[in-house]
Short mmCIF file of C-alpha atoms in Angstrom, two decimals:
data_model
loop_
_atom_site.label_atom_id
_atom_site.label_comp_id
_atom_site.label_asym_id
_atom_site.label_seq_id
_atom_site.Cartn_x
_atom_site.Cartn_y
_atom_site.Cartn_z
CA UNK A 1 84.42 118.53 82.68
CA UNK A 2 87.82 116.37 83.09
CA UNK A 3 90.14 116.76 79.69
CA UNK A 4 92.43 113.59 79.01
CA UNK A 5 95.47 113.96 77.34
CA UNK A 6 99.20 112.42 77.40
CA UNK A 7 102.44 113.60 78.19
CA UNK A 8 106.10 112.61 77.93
CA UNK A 9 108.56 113.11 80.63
CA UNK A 10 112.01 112.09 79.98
CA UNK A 11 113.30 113.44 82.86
CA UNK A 12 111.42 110.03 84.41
CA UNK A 13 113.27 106.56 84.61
CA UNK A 14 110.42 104.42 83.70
CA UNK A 15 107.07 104.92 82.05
CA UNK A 16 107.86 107.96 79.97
CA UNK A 17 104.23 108.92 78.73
CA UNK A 18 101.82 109.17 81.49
CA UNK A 19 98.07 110.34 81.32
CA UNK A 20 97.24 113.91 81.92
CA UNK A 21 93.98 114.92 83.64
CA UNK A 22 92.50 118.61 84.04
CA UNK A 23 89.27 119.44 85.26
CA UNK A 24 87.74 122.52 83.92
CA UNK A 25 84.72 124.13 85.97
CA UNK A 26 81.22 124.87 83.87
CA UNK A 27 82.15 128.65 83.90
CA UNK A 28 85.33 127.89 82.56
CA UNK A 29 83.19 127.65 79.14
CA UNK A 30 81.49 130.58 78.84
CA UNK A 31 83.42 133.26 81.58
CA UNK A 32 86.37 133.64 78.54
CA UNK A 33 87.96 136.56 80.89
CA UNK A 34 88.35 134.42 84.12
CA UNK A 35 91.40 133.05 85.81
CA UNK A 36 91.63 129.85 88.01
CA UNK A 37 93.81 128.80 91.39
CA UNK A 38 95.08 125.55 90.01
CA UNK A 39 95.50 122.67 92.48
CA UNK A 40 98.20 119.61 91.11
CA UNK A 41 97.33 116.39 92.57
CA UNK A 42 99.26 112.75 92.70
CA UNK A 43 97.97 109.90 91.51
CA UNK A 44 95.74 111.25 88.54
CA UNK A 45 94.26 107.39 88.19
CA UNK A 46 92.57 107.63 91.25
CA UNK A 47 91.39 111.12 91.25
CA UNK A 48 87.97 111.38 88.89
CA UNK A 49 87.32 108.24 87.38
CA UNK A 50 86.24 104.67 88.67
CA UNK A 51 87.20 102.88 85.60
CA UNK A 52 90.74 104.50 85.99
CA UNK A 53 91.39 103.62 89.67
CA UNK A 54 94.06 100.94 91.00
CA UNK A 55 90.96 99.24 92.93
CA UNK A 56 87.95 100.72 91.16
CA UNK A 57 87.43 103.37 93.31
CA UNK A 58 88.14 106.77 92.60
CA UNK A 59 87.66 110.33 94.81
CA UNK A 60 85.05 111.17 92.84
CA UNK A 61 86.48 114.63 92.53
CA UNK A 62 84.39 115.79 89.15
CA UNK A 63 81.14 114.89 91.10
CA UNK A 64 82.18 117.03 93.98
CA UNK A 65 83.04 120.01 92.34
CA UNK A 66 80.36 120.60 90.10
CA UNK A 67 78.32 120.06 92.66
CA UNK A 68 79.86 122.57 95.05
CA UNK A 69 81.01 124.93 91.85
CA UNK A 70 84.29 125.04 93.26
CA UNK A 71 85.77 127.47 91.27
CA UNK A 72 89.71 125.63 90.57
CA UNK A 73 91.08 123.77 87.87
CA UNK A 74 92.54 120.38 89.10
CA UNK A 75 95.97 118.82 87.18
CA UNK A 76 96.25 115.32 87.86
CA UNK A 77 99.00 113.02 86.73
CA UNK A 78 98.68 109.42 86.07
CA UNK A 79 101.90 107.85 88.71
CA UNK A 80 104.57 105.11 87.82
CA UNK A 81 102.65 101.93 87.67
CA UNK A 82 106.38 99.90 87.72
CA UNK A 83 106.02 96.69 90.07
CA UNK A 84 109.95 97.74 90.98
CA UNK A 85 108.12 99.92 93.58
CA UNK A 86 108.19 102.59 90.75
CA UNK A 87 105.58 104.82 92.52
CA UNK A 88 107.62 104.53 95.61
CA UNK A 89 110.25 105.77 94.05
CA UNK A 90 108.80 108.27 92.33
CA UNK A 91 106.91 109.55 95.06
CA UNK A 92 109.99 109.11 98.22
CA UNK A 93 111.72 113.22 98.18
CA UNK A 94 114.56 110.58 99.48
CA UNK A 95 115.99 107.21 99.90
CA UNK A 96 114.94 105.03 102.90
CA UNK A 97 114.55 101.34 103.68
CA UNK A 98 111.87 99.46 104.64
CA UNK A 99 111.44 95.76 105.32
CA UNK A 100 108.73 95.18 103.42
CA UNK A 101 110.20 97.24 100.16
CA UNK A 102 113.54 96.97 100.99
CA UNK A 103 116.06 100.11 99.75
CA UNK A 104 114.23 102.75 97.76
CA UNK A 105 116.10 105.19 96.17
CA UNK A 106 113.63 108.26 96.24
CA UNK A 107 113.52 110.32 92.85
CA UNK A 108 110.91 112.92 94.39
CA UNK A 109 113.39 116.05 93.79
CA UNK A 110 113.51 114.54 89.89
CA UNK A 111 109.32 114.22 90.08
CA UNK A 112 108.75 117.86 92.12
CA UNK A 113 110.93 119.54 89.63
CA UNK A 114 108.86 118.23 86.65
CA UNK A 115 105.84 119.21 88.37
CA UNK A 116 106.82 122.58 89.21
CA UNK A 117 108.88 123.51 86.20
CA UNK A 118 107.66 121.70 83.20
CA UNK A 119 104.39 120.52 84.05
CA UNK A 120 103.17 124.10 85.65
CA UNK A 121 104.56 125.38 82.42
CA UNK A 122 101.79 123.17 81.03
CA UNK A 123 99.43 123.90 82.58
CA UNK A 124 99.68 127.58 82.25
CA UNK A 125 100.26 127.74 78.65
CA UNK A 126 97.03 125.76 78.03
CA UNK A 127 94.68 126.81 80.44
CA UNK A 128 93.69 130.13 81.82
CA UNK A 129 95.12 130.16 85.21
CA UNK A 130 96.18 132.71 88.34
CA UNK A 131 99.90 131.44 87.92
CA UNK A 132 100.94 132.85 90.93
CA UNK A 133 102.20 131.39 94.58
CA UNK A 134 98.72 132.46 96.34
CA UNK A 135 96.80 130.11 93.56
CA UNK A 136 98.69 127.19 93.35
CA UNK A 137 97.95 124.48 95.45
CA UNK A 138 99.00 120.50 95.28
CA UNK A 139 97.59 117.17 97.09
CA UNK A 140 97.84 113.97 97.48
CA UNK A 141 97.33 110.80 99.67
CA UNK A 142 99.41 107.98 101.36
CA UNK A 143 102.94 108.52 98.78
CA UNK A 144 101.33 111.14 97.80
CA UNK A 145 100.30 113.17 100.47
CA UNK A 146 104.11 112.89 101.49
CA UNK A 147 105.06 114.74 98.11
CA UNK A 148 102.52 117.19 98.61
CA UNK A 149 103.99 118.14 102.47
CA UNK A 150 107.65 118.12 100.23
CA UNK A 151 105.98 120.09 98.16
CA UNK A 152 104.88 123.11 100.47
CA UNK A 153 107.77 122.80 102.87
CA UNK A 154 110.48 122.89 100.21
CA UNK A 155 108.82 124.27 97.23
CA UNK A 156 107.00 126.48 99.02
CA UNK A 157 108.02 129.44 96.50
CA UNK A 158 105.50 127.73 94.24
CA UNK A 159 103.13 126.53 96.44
CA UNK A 160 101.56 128.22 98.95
CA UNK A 161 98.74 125.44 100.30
CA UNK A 162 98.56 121.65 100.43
CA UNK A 163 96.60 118.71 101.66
CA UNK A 164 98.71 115.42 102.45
CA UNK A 165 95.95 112.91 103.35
CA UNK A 166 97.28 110.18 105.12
CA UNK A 167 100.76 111.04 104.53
CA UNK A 168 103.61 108.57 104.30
CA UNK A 169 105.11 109.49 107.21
CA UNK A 170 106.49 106.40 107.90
CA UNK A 171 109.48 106.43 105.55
CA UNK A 172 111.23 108.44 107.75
CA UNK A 173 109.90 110.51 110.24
CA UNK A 174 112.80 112.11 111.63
CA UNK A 175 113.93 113.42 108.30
CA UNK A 176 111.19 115.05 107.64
CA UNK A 177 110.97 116.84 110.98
CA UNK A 178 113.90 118.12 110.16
CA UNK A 179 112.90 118.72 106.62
CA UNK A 180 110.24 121.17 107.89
CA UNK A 181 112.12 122.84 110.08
CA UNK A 182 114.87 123.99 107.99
CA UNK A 183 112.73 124.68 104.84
CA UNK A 184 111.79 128.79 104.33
CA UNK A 185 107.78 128.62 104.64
CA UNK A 186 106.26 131.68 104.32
CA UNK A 187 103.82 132.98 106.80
CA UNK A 188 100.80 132.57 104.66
CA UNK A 189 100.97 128.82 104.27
CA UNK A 190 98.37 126.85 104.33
CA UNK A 191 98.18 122.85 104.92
CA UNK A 192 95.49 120.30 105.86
CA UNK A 193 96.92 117.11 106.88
CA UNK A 194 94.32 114.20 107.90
CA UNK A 195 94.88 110.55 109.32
CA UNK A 196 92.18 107.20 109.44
CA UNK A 197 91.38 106.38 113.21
CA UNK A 198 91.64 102.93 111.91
CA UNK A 199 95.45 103.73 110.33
CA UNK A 200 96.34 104.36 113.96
CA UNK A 201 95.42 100.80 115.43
CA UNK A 202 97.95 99.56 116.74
CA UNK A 203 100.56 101.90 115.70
CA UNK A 204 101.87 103.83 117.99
CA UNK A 205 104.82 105.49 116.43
CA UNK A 206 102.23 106.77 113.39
CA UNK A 207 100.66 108.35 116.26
CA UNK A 208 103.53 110.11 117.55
CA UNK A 209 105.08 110.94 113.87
CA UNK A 210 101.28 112.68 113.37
CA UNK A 211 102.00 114.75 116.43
CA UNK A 212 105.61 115.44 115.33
CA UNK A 213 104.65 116.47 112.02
CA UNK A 214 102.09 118.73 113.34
CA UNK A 215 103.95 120.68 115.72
CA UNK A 216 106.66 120.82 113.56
CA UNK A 217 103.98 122.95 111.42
CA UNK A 218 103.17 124.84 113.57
CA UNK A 219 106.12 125.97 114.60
CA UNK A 220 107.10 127.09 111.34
CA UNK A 221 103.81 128.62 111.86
CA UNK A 222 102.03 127.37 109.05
CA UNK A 223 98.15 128.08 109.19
CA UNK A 224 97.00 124.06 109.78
CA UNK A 225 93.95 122.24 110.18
CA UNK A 226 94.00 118.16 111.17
CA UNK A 227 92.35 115.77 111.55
CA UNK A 228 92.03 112.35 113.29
CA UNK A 229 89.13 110.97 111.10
CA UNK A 230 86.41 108.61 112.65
CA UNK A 231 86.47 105.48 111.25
CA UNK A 232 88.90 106.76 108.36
CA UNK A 233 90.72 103.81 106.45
CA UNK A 234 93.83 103.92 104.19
CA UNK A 235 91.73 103.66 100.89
CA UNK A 236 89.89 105.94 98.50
CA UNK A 237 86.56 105.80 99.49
CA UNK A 238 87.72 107.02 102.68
CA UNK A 239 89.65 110.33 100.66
CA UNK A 240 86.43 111.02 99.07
CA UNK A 241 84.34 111.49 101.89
CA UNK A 242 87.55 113.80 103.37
CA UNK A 243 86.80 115.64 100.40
CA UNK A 244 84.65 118.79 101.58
CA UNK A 245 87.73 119.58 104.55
CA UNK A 246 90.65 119.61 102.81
CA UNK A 247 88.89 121.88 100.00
CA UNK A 248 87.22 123.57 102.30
CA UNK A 249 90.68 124.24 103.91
CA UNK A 250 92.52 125.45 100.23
CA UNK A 251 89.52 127.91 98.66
CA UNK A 252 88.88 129.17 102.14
CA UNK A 253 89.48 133.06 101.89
CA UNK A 254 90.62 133.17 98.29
CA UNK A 255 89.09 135.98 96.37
CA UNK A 256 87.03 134.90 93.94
#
């Protein structure tokens, strides 16, 4: 079951009240004394509903995890449809220029600390969730799969796994080497991180910012699984079918 529901955030520029999604598992009815991991995820639009997606295809994450009776709540939050690049923005944990976009001014410190103060509060409040670092997971592809490596590098006090599905890494690769490699991970992290074989055609630096971004995992020694996926496009039907690793990768060895 996905609940709908809408939220203000003034601590946002633009587009003040976005659309709230939170999917509740079948047990979640009738097992009153049970707590949930929670996982947040970008781009709530895209995440259960067809009707709701930028291009009319969604992940077709309710279908999934009834079938599998994954036992997690999902958050979702609608992003900033802006055409000023608002998303971009939104989504960018800093400012970097493109020639395409041009200068965006990244406001994904102002968007992380909504998500992990305010929204989490939420969430909490109104559901019944495990509220602590070992349960709370985030997610996210392209934009969003950049926030969600933000997320568990600097954040990683709240969060404690992450799947960043075709990451941004393009915005600045460098900085977010260095980004990982100064952040405080604990030893327990977890993070899948998963690229399109066809994203990599004829890109040879997304190649090498894959490699850089995995090693400098690693290193921090961050419990990883990747992925170079066959045939894997930047688009959602390509997410959905990556659907059964990354989960795989953030329930495995939770108690129940």
């Amino acid at each position: 079951m996905v609940e709908t529901w809408y939220v203000d955030i003034p601590e946002f520029v633009e587009e003040q009240t976005r659309k709230v999604y939170v999917y509740l598992p079948e047990s979640y009815q009738y097992e009153r004394n049970k707590r949930y991991p929670v996982l947040y995820m970008f781009d709530g639009h895209n995440v259960f509903f067809d009707s709701d997606a930028t291009y009319g295809k969604s992940w077709g994450m309710e279908e999934y995890l009834d079938f599998t009776e994954s036992q997690v709540i999902v958050a979702a939050v609608d992003c900033n449809h802006s055409p000023d690049y608002g998303r971009l923005k939104e989504y960018a944990p800093f400012d970097f220029d493109d020639r395409e976009f041009g200068h965006i001014e990244g406001r994904g410190e102002i968007t992380m600390d909504w998500y992990s103060t305010t929204f989490k509060r939420m969430i909490d409040e109104r559901y019944r969730t495990k509220r602590d670092r070992q349960h709370t997971f985030i997610a996210g592809s392209s934009m969003g799969g950049l926030m969600s490596l933000y997320a568990v590098t600097v954040y990683n006090s709240i969060y404690s796994r992450a799947a960043a599905l075709s990451p941004s890494l393009w915005t600045d690769s460098m900085l977010l080497d260095n980004m990982v490699r100064r952040s405080k991970i604990a030893k327990d992290t977890v993070v899948y991180m998963d690229y399109g074989s066809k994203e990599f055609a004829g890109r040879s630096r997304m190649k090498r910012a894959f490699s850089d971004m995995a090693q400098a995992l690693i290193d921090q020694s961050v419990f990883l699984t990747t992925r170079i996926v066959p045939g894997g496009t930047h688009s959602e039907a390509s997410w959905e079918r990556q659907l059964p690793f990354f989960m795989n990768t953030l329930l495995y060895g939770l108690e129940d």
